[in-house]
PDB file of C-alpha atoms in Angstrom:
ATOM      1  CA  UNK A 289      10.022  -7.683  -5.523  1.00 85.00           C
ATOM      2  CA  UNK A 290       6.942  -5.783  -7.107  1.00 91.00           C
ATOM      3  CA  UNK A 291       5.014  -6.425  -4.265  1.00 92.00           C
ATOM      4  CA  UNK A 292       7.472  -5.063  -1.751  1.00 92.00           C
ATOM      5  CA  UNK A 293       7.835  -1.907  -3.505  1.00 95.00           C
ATOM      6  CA  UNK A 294       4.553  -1.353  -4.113  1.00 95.00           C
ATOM      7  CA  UNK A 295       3.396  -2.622  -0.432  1.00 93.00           C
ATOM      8  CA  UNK A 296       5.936   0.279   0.458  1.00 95.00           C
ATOM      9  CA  UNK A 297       4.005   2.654  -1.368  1.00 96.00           C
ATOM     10  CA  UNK A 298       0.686   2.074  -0.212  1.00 96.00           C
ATOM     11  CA  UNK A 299       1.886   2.284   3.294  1.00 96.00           C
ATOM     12  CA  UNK A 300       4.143   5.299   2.697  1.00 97.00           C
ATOM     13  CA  UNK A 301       1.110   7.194   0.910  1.00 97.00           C
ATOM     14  CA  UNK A 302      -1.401   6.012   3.691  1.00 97.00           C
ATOM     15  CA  UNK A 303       1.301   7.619   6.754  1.00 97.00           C
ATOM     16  CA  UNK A 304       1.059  10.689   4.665  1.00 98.00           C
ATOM     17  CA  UNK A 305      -2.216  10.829   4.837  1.00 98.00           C
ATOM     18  CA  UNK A 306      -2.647   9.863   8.110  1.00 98.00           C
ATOM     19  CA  UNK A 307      -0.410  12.411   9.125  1.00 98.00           C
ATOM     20  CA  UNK A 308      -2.455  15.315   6.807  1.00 98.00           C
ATOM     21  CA  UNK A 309      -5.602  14.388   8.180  1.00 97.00           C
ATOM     22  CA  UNK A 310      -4.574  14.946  11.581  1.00 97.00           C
ATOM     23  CA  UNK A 311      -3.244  18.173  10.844  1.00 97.00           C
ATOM     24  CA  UNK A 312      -6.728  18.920   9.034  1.00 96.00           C
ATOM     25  CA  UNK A 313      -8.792  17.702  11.872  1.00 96.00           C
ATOM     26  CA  UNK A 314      -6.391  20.368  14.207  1.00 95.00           C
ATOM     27  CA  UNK A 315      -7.277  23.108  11.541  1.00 93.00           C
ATOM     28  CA  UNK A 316     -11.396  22.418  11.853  1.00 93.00           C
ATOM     29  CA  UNK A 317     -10.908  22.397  15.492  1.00 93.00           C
ATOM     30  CA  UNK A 318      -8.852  25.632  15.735  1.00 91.00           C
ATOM     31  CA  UNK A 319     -10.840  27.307  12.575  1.00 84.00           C
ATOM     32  CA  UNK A 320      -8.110  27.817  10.568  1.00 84.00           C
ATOM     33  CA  UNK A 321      -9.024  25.991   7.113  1.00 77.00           C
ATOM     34  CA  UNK A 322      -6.287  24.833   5.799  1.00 90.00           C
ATOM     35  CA  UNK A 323      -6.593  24.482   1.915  1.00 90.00           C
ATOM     36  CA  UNK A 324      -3.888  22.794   1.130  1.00 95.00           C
ATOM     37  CA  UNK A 325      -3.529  20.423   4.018  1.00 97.00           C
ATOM     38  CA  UNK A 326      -6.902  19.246   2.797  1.00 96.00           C
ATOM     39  CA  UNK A 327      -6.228  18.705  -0.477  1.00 96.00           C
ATOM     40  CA  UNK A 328      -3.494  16.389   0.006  1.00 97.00           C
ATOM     41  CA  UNK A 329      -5.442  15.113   2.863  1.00 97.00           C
ATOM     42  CA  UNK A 330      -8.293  14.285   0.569  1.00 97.00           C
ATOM     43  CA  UNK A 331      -5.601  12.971  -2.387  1.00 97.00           C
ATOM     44  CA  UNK A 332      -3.471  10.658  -0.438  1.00 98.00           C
ATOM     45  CA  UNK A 333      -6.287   9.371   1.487  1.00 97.00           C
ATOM     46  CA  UNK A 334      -8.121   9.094  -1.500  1.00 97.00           C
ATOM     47  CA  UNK A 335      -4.428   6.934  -3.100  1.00 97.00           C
ATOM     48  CA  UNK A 336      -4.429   4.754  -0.276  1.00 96.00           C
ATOM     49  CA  UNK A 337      -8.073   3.388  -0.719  1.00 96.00           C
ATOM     50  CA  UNK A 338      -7.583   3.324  -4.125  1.00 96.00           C
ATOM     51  CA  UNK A 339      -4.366   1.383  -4.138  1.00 95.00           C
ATOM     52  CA  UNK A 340      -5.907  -1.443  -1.811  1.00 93.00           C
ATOM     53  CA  UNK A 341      -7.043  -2.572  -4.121  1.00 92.00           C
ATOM     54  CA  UNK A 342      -4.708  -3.296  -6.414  1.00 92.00           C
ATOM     55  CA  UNK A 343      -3.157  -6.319  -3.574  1.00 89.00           C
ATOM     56  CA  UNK A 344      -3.077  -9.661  -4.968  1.00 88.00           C
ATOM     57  CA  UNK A 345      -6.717 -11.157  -4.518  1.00 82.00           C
ATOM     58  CA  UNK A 346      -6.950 -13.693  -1.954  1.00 83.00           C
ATOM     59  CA  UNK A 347     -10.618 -13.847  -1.284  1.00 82.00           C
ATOM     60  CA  UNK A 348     -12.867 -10.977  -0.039  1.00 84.00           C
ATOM     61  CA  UNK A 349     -11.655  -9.224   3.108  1.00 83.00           C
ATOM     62  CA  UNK A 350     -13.356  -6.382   5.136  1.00 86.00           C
ATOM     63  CA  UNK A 351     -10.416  -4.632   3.448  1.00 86.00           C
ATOM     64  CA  UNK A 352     -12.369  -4.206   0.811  1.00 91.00           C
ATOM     65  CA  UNK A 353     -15.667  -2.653   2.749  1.00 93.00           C
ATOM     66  CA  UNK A 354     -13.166  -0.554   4.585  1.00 94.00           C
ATOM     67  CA  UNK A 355     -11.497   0.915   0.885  1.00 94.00           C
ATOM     68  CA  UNK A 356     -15.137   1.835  -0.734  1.00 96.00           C
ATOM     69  CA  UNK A 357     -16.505   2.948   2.807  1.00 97.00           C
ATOM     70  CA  UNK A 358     -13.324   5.311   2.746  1.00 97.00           C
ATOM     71  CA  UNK A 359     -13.904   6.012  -1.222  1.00 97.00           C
ATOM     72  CA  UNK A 360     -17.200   7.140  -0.162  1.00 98.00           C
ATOM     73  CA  UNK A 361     -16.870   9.017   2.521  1.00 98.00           C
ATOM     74  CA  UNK A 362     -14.315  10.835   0.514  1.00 98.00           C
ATOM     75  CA  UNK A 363     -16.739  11.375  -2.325  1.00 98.00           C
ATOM     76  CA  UNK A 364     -19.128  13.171   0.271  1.00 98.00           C
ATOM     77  CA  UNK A 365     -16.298  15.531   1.459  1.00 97.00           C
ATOM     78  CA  UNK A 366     -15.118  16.611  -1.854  1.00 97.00           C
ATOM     79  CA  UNK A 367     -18.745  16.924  -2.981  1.00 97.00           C
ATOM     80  CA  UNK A 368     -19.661  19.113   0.622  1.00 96.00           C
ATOM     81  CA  UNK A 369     -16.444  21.343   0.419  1.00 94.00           C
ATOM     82  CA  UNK A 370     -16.354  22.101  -3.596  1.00 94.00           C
ATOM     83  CA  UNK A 371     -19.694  21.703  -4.759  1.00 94.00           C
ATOM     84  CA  UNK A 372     -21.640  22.552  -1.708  1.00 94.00           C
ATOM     85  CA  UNK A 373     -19.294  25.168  -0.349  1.00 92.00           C
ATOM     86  CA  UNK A 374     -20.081  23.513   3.113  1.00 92.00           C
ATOM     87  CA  UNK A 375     -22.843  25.218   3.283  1.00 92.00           C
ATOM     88  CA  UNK A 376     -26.093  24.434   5.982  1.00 91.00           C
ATOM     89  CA  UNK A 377     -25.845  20.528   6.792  1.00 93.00           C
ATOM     90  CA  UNK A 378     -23.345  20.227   4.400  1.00 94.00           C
ATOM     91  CA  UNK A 379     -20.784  21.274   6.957  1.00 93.00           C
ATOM     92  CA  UNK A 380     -21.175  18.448   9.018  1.00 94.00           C
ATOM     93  CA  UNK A 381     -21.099  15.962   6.074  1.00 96.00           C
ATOM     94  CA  UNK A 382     -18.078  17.241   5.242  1.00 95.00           C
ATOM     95  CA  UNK A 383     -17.134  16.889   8.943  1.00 95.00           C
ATOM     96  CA  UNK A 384     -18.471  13.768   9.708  1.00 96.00           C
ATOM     97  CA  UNK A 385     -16.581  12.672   6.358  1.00 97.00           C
ATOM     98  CA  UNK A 386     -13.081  13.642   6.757  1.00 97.00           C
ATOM     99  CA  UNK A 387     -13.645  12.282  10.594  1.00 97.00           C
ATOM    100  CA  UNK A 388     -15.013   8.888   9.288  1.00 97.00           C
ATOM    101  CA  UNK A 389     -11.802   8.234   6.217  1.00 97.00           C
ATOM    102  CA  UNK A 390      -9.261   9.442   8.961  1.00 98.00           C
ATOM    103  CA  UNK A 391     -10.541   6.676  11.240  1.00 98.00           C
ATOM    104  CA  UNK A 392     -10.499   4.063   8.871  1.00 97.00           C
ATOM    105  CA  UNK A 393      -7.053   4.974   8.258  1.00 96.00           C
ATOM    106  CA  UNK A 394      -5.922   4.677  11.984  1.00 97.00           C
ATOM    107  CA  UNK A 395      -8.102   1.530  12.173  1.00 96.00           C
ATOM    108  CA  UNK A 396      -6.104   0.067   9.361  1.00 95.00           C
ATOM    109  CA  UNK A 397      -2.996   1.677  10.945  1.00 96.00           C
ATOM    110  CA  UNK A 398      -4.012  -0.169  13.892  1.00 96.00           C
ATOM    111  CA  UNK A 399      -4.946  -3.785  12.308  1.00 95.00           C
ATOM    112  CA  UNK A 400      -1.715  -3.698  10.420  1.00 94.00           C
ATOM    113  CA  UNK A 401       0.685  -2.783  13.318  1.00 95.00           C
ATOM    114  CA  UNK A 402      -0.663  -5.751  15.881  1.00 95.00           C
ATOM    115  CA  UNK A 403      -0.283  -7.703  12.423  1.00 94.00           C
ATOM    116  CA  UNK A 404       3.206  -6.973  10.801  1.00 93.00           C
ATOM    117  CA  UNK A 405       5.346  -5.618  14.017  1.00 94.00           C
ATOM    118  CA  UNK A 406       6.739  -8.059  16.489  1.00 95.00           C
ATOM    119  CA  UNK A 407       6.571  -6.680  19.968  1.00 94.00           C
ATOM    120  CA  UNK A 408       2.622  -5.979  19.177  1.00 94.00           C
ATOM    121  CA  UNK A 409       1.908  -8.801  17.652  1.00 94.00           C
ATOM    122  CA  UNK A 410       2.784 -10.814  20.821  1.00 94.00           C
ATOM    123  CA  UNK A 411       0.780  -9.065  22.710  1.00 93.00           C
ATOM    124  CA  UNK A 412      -2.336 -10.031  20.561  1.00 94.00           C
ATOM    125  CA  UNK A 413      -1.074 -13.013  17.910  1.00 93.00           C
ATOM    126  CA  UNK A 414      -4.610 -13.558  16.653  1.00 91.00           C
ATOM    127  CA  UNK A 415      -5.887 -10.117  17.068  1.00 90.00           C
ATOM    128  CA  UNK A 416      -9.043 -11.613  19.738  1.00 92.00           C
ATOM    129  CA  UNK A 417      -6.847 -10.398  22.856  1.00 95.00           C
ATOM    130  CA  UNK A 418      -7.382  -7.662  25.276  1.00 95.00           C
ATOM    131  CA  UNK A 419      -4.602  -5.480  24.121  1.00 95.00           C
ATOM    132  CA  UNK A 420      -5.756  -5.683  20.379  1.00 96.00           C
ATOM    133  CA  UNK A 421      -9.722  -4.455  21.766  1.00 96.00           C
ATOM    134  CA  UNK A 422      -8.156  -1.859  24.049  1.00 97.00           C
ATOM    135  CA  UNK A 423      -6.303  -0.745  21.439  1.00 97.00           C
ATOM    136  CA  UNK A 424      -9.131  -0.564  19.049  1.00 96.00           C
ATOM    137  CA  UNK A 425     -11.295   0.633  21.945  1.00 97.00           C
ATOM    138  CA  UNK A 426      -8.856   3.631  22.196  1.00 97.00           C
ATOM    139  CA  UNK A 427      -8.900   4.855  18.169  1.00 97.00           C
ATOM    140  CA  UNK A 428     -12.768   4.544  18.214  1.00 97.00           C
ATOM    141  CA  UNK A 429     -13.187   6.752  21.331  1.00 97.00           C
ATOM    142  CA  UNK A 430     -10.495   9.374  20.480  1.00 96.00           C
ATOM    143  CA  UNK A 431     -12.431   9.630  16.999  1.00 97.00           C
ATOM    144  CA  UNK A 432     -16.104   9.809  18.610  1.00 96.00           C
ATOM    145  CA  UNK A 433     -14.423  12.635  20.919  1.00 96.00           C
ATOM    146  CA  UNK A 434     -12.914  14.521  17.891  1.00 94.00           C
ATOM    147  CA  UNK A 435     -16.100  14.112  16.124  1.00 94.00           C
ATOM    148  CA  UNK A 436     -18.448  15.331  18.662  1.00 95.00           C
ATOM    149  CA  UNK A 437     -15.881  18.243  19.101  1.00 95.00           C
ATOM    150  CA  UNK A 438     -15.304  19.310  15.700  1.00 93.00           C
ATOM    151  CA  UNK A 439     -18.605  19.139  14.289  1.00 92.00           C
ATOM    152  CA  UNK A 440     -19.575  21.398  17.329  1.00 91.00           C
ATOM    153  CA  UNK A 441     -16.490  23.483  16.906  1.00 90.00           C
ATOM    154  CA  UNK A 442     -16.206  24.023  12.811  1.00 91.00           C
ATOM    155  CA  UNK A 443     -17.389  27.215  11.766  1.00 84.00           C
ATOM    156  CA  UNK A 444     -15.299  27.766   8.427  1.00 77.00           C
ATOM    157  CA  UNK A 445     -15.162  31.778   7.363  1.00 65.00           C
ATOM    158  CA  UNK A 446     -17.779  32.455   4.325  1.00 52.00           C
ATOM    159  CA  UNK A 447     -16.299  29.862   2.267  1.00 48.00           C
ATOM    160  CA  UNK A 448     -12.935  30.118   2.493  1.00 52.00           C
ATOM    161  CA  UNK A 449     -12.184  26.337   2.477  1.00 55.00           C
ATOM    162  CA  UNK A 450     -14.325  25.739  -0.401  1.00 53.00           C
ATOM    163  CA  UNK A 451     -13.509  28.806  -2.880  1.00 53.00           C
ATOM    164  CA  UNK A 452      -9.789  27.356  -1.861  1.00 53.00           C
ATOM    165  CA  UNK A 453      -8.818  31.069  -0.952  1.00 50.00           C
ATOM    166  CA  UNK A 454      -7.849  30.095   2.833  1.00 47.00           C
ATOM    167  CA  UNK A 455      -4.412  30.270   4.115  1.00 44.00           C
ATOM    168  CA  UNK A 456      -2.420  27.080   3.814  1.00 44.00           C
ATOM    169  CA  UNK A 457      -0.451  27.611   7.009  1.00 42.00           C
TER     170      UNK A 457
END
């Protein structure tokens, strides 16, 4: 029963944060920082990581590579936005950062849906066939293109993100 609820959780927290990071990644691509968006961005993706974790051990998974990749990744944002003020190359850590824990997510998101629902997981029942690569194939590109775009694209106004003075529209 424990497990349920707290499965629940995790995956509740890690839509959320899905779901913020996208609307992040929209803000750095249409230059409107969006303080709060990236906050809770930065929180709940920070709570999902964090409450992998706390799953039953059953021997080491890449799970576990994925959750301190993430936590690091994380770490560099935070450190880029507040202590660096994304300022010079720090910009495209930050960037590069957000990009990198948003994919894990959807990777995750991914690996988990061919895994737990039905009409997917027939499609791909050990997670070697086409449909499972293609779709993997798909979140990797779409991430390399919003990369490549948003590093090229993110020109945050004279610290606005960082001081935490930008709109939260």
């Amino acid at each position: 029963m424990f497990l349920t609820i707290y499965t629940l959780i995790h995956v509740v927290i890690s839509l959320l944060g899905i779901a913020a990071g996208f609307v992040v990644i929209y803000g750095m691509l249409t230059a409107k920082p969006l303080e709060k968006w990236t906050m809770y961005f930065l929180a709940t993706t920070t709570a999902t990581s964090v409450t992998g974790f706390f799953f039953p051990f059953e021997g080491f998974k890449p799970a576990y590579v994925f959750g301190v990749i993430s936590l690091v990744a994380l770490a560099a944002a935070y450190y880029a936005l507040r202590t660096k003020q994304l300022a010079g190359g720090w910009r495209k850590v930050y960037v590069i950062s957000v990009l990198v824990a948003q994919y894990l997510n959807c990777f995750v998101l991914v690996v988990q849906s061919f895994l737990k629902l039905p009409p997917l997981k027939g499609l791909a029942p050990t997670q070697s066939e086409p449909p499972f690569a293609i779709a993997k194939g798909v979140v990797l590109v779409l991430f390399i293109v919003l990369g490549v775009a948003t590093v090229k694209r993110f020109r945050p106004i004279a610290n606005s993100l960082a001081d935490g003075n930008a709109s939260s529209r």
